[in-house]
Coordinates of C-alpha atoms and ligand atoms in Angstrom, one line a residue:
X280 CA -53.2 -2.4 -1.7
X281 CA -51.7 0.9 -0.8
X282 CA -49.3 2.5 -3.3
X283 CA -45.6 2.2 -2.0
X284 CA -44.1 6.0 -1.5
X285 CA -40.5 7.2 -1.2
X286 CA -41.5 7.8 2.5
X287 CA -38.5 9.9 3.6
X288 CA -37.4 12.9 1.8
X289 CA -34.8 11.9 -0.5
X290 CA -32.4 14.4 0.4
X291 CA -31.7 12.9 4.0
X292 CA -30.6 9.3 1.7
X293 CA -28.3 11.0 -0.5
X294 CA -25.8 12.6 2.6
X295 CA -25.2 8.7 2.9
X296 CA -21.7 7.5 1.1
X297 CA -23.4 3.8 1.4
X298 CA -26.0 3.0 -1.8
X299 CA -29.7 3.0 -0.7
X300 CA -32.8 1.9 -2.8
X301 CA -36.3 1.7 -1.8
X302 CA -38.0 -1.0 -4.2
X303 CA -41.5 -3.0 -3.7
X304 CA -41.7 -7.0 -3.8
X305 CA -41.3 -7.2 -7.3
X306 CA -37.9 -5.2 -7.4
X307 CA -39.8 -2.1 -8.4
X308 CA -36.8 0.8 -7.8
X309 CA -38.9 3.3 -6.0
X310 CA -36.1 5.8 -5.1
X311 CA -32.3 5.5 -5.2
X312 CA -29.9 7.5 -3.7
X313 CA -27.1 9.8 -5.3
X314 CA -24.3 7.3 -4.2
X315 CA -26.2 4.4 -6.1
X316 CA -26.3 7.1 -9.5
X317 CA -22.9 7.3 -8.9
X318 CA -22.0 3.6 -8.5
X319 CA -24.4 1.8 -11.4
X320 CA -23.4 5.4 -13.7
X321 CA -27.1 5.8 -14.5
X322 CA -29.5 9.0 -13.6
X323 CA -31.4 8.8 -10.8
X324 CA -34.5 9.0 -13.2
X325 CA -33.4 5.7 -15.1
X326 CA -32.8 4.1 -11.6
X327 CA -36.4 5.0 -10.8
X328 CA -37.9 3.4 -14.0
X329 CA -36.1 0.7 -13.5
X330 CA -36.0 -2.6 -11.3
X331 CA -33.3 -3.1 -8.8
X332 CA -33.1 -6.8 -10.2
X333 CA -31.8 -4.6 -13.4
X334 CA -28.5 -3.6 -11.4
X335 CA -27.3 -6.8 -10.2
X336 CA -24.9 -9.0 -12.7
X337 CA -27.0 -11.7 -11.1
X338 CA -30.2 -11.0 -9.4
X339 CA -31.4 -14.5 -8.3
X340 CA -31.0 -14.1 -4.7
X341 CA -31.9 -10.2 -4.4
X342 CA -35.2 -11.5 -6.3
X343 CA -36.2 -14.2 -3.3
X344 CA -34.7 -12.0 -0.6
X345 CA -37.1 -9.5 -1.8
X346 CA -40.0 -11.3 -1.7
X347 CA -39.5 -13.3 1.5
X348 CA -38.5 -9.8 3.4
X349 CA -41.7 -8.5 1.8
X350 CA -43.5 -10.9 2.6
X351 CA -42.9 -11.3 6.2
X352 CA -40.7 -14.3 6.2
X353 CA -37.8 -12.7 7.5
X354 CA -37.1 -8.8 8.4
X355 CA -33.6 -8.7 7.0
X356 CA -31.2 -10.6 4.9
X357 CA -27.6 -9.9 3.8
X358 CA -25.8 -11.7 1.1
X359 CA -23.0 -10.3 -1.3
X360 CA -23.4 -9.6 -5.0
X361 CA -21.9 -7.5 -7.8
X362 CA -23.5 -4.3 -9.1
X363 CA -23.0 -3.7 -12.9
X364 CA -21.6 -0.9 -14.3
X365 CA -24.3 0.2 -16.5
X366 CA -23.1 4.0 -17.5
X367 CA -19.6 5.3 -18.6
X368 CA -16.7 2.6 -17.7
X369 CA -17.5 -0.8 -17.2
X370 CA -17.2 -3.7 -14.9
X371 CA -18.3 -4.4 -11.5
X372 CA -18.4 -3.3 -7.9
X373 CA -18.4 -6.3 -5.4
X374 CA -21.3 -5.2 -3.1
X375 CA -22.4 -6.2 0.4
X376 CA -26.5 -6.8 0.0
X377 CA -28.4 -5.7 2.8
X378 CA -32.0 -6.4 2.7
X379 CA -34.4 -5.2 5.5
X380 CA -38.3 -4.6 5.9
X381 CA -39.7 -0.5 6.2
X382 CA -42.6 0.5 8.0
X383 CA -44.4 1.1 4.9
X384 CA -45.8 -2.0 3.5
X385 CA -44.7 -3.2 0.2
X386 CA -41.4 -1.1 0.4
X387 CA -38.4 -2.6 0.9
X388 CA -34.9 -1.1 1.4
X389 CA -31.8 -2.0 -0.2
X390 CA -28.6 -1.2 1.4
X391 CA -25.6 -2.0 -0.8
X392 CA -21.6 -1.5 0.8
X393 CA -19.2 -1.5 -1.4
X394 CA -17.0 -4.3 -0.1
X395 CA -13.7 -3.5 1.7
X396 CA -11.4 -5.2 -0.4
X397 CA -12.9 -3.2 -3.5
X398 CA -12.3 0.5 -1.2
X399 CA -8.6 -1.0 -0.1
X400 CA -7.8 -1.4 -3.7
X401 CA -8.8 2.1 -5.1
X402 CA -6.8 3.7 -2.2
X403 CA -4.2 1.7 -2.7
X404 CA -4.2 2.7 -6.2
X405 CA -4.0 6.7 -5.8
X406 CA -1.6 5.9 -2.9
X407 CA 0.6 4.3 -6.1
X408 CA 0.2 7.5 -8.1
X409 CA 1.0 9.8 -5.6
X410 CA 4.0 8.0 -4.7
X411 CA 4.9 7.8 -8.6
X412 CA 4.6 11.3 -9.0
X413 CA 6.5 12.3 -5.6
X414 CA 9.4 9.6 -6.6
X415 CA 9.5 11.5 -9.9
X416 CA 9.5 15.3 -8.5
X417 CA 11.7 14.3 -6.0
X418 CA 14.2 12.9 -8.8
X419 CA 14.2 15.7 -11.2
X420 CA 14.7 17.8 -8.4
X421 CA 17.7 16.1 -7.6
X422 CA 18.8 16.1 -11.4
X423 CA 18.9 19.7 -11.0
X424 CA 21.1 19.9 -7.6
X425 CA 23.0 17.7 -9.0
X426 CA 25.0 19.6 -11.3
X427 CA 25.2 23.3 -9.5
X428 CA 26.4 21.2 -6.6
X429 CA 29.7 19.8 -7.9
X430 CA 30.5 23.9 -8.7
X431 CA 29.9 24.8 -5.4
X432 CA 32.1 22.0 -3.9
X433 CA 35.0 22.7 -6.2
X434 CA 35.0 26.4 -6.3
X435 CA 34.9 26.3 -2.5
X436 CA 38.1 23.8 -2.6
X437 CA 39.8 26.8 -5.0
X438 CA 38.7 29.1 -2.1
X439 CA 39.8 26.9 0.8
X440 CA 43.5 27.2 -0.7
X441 CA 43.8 30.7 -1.2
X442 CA 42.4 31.7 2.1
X443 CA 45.2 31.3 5.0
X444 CA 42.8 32.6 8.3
X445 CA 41.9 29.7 10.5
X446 CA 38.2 31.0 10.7
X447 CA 37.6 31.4 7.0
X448 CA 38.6 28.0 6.4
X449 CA 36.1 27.1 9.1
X450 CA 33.6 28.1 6.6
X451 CA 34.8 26.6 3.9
X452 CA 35.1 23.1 5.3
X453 CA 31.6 23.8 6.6
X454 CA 30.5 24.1 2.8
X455 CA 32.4 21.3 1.4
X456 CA 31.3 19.1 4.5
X457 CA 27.5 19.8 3.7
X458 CA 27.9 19.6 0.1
X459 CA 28.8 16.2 0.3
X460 CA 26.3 15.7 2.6
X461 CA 23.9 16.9 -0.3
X462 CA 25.8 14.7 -2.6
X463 CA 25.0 11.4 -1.0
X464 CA 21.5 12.3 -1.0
X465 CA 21.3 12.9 -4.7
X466 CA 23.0 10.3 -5.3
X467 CA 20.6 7.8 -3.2
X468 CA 17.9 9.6 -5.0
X469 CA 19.2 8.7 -8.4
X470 CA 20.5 5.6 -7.7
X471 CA 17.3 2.8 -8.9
X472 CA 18.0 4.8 -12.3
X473 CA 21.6 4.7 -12.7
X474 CA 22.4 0.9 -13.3
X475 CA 20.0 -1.7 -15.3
X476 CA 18.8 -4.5 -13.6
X477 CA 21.1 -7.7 -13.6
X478 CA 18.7 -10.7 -14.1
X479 CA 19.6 -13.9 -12.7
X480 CA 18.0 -17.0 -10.5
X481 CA 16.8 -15.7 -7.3
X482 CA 16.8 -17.8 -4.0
X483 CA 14.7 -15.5 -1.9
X484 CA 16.8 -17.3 1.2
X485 CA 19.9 -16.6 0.0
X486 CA 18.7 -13.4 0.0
X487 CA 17.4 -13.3 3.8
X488 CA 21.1 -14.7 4.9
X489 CA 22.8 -12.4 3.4
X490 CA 20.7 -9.6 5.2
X491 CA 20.9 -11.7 8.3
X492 CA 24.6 -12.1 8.4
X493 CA 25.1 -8.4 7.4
X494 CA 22.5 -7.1 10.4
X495 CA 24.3 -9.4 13.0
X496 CA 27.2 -8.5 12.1
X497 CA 26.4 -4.8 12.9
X498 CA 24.4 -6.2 16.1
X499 CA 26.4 -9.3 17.7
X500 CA 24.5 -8.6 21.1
X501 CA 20.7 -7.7 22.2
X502 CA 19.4 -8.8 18.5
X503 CA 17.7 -12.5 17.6
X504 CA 16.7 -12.5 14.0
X505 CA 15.0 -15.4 13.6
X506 CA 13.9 -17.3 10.3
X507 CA 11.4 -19.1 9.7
X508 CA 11.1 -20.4 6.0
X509 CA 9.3 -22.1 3.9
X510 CA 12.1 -24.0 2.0
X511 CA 9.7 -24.9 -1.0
X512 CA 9.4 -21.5 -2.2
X513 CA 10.7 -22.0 -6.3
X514 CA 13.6 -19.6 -7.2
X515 CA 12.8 -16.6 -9.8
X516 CA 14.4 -14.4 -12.3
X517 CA 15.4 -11.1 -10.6
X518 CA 18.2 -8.5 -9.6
X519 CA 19.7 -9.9 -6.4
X520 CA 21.3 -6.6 -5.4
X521 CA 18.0 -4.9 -5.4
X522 CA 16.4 -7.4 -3.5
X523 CA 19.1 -7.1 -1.1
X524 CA 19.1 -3.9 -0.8
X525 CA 15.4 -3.3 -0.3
X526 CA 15.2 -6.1 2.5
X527 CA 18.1 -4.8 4.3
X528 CA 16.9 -1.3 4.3
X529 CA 13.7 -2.9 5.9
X530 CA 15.9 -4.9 8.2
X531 CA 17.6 -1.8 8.9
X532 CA 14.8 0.2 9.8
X533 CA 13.7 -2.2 12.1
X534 CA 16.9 -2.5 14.5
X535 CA 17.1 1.7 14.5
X536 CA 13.2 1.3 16.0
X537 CA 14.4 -1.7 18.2
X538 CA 17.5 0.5 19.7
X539 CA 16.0 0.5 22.9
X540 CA 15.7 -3.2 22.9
X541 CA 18.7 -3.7 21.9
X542 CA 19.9 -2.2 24.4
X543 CA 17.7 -3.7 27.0
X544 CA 18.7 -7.8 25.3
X545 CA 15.1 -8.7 23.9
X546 CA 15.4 -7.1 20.4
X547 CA 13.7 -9.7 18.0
X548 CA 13.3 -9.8 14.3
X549 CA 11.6 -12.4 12.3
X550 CA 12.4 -12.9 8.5
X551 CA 9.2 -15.3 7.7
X552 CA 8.9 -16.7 3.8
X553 CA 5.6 -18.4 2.2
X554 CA 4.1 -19.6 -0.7
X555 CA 1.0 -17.8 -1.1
X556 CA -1.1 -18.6 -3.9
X557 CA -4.2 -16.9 -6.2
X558 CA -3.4 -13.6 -4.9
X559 CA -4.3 -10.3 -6.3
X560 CA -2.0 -6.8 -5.9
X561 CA -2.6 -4.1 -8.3
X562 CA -5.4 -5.0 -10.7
X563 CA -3.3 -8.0 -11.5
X564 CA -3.6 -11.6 -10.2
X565 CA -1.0 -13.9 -9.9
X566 CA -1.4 -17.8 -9.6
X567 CA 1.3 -17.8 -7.4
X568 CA 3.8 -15.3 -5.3
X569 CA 6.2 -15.3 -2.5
X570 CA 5.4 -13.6 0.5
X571 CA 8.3 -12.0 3.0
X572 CA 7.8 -10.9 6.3
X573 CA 9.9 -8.7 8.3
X574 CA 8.5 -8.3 11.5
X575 CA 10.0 -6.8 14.5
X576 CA 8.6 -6.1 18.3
X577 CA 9.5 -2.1 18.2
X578 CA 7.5 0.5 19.3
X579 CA 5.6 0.3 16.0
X580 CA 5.4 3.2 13.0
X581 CA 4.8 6.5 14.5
X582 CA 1.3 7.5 13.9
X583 CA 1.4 10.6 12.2
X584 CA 3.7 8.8 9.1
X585 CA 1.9 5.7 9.0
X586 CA 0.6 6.1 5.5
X587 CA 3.1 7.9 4.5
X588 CA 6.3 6.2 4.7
X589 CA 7.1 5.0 1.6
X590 CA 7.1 8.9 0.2
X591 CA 10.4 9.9 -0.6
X592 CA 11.9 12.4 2.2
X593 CA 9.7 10.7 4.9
X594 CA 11.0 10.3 8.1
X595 CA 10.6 9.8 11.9
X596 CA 13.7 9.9 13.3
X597 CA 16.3 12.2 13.4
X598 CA 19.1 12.0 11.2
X599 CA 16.9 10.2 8.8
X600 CA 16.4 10.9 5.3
X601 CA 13.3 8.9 4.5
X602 CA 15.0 7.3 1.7
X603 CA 15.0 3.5 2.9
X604 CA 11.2 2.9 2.1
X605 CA 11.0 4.4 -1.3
X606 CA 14.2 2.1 -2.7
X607 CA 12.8 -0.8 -1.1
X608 CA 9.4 0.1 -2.9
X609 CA 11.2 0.9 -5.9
X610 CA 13.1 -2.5 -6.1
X611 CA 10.2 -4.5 -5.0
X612 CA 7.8 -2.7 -8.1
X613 CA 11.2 -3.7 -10.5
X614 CA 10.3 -7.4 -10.0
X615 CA 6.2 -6.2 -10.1
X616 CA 6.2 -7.1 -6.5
X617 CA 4.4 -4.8 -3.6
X618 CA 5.3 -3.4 -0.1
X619 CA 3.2 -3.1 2.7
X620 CA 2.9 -2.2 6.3
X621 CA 1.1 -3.0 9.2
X622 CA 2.3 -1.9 12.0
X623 CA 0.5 -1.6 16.4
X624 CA 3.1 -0.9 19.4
X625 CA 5.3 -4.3 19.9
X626 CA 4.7 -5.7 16.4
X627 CA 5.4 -4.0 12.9
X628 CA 5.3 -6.3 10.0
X629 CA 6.8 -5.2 6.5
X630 CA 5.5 -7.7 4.1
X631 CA 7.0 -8.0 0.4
X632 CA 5.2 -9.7 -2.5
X633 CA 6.8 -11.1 -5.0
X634 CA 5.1 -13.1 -8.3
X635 CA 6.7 -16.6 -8.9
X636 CA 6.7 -18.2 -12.4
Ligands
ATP287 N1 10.2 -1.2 11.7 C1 9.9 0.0 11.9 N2 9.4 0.4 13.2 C2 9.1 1.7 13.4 N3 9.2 2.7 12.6 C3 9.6 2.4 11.3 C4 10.0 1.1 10.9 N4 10.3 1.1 9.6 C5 10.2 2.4 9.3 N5 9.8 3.2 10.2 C6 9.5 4.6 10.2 O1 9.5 5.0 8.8 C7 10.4 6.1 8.5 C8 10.8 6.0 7.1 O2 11.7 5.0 6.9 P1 12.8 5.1 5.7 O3 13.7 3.9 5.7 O4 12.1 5.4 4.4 O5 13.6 6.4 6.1 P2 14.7 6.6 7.3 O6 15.0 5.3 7.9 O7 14.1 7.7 8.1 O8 15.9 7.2 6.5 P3 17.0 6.4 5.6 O9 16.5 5.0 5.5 O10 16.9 7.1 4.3 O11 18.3 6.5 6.2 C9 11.4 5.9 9.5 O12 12.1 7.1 9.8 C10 10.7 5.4 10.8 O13 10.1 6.5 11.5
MG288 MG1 15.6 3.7 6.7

């Protein structure tokens, strides 16, 4: 029988960001690529001793698929697995198993895609700490206007009574107007931080109508918001003012990208509740959580701020201040809930998370 050989040079496997073995019938790891080293944590020389069966927490069906795709019985196979850990850190990687025939007999190659879900959740987890670390810039920043701010607005009041021209005055009603301005902004900024969280009994409903009756009161004409609920859903300990006020900044949002709609009589916003259950955000799972829609038929997210709108001072519209998205985020994470988007032209959906006992 011919000795299996690596037979392409193993620089062209290791541009791939997909992990790539070459192993014989028996599982025999004949070469493995740098993005395998880096995902099992082991050299590429302990790779090579080793047996791909090795790498697998459990190997039962790489062992048949290798042997039926070596021996001619099929000429690929995919099935999903996990790949140990074996170096520094520990755990798994949920892996998509592809298992296809070479030209060179008695070598097989292993494709392994990390799956989806697992590349979803690491983003989503450096999207957190960026977003942690902007929220926290962005508030010590405003610690520090803070204070200089309120000198400015008074001594320009001292100044705004000793001048007697029309024009000076101008200016200082110009400072004292935009100093304000600034003023509301800090304060927005700060505000999560400046009052403890009331806990009571939470009837995520009760919540909706409130936002509903506050929204339609602002929009009597051009604006359906409908509900659809699941009336089951079990109350739960939280800070109703938060909750409020992170829905109905989402709410909000969505009837400033519906203006035109408005205008034109089909605005539409549905407020949507469910049960979900066994769910997993963060690293945590939870048995069971409530899930809130708010979806609208706007023009959608602008591109360009997708994945970026729940950073403080993001915004795409004018006039904006890009505040909205981080409170509602801010709340949400108070009650160890999450906040996502997904959003094409004609439908944006904002969907909130909440655990339930
Ligand atoms: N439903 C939506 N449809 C389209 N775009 C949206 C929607 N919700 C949010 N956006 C976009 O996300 C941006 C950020 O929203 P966010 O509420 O954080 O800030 P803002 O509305 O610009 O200002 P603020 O809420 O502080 O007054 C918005 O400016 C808008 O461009
Ligand atoms: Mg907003």
């Amino acid at each position: 029988m011919t000795e299996a050989a690596p037979p392409v040079p193993i620089e062209a496997y290791d541009q791939l960001a997909t992990m790539v073995a070459l192993a014989d019938a028996g599982g025999r790891c004949l070469l493995a690529n740098a993005a395998l080293e880096g995902a099992v944590g082991l050299s590429r020389r302990a790779l090579q001793r080793g047996s791909v069966l090795d790498w697998l927490v459990d190997p039962t069906q790489l062992r048949e698929t290798l042997q039926m795709v070596a021996a001619d019985q099929v000429t690929t196979s995919r099935f999903d697995a996990q790949v140990k850990r074996l170096g520094a850190g520990d755990g798994e990687v949920p892996v998509h198993v592809i298992v296809c025939q070479t030209d060179w007999p008695g070598c097989v190659l292993v494709e392994m895609i990390e799956i989806e879900q697992q590349i979803r959740l690491d983003r989503e987890e450096r999207s957190h700490g960026l977003v942690e670390a902007n929220k926290e810039l962005v508030r010590n920043l405003a610690h520090e206007i803070k204070n200089p701010l309120g000198g400015i607005r008074g001594a320009a009041q001292l100044l705004a009574m000793e001048v007697s021209s029309r024009e000076l005055t101008e200016y200082t009603r110009v400072i004292i107007h935009e100093a304000d301005r600034l003023q509301t902004l800090v304060d927005r900024l700060l505000a999560p931080h400046r009052r403890a969280q009331v806990v009571a009994d939470i009837n995520i409903h009760e919540v909706c109508e409130r936002v509903r009756s506050l929204i339609l009161a602002e929009f009597p004409r051009g604006l359906v918001v409908m509900r659809d609920y699941d009336t089951s859903i079990p109350e739960f300990r939280g800070d109703r003012e938060q909750l409020i006020q992170a829905v109905l900044n989402v709410v909000h949002n969505a009837t400033q990208a519906l203006g035109e709609r408005i205008a034109a009589g089909d605005a539409r916003i549905v407020l949507r509740t469910r049960v979900v259950r066994q769910v997993t955000f963060g690293r945590q799972r939870f048995r069971l959580a409530l899930e809130l829609h708010v979806e609208d038929n706007g023009p959608g997210v602008p591109e360009a701020i997708r994945d970026r709108i729940f950073h403080p001072l993001v915004s795409g519209r004018d006039g904006g201040s890009g505040l909205g998205l981080t409170l509602a985020q801010t709340f949400v994470q108070q009650h160890r809930g999450t906040i996502d988007c997904d959003s094409v032209a004609g439908r944006t959906v904002f969907r909130i998370l909440i655990p339930l006992p």
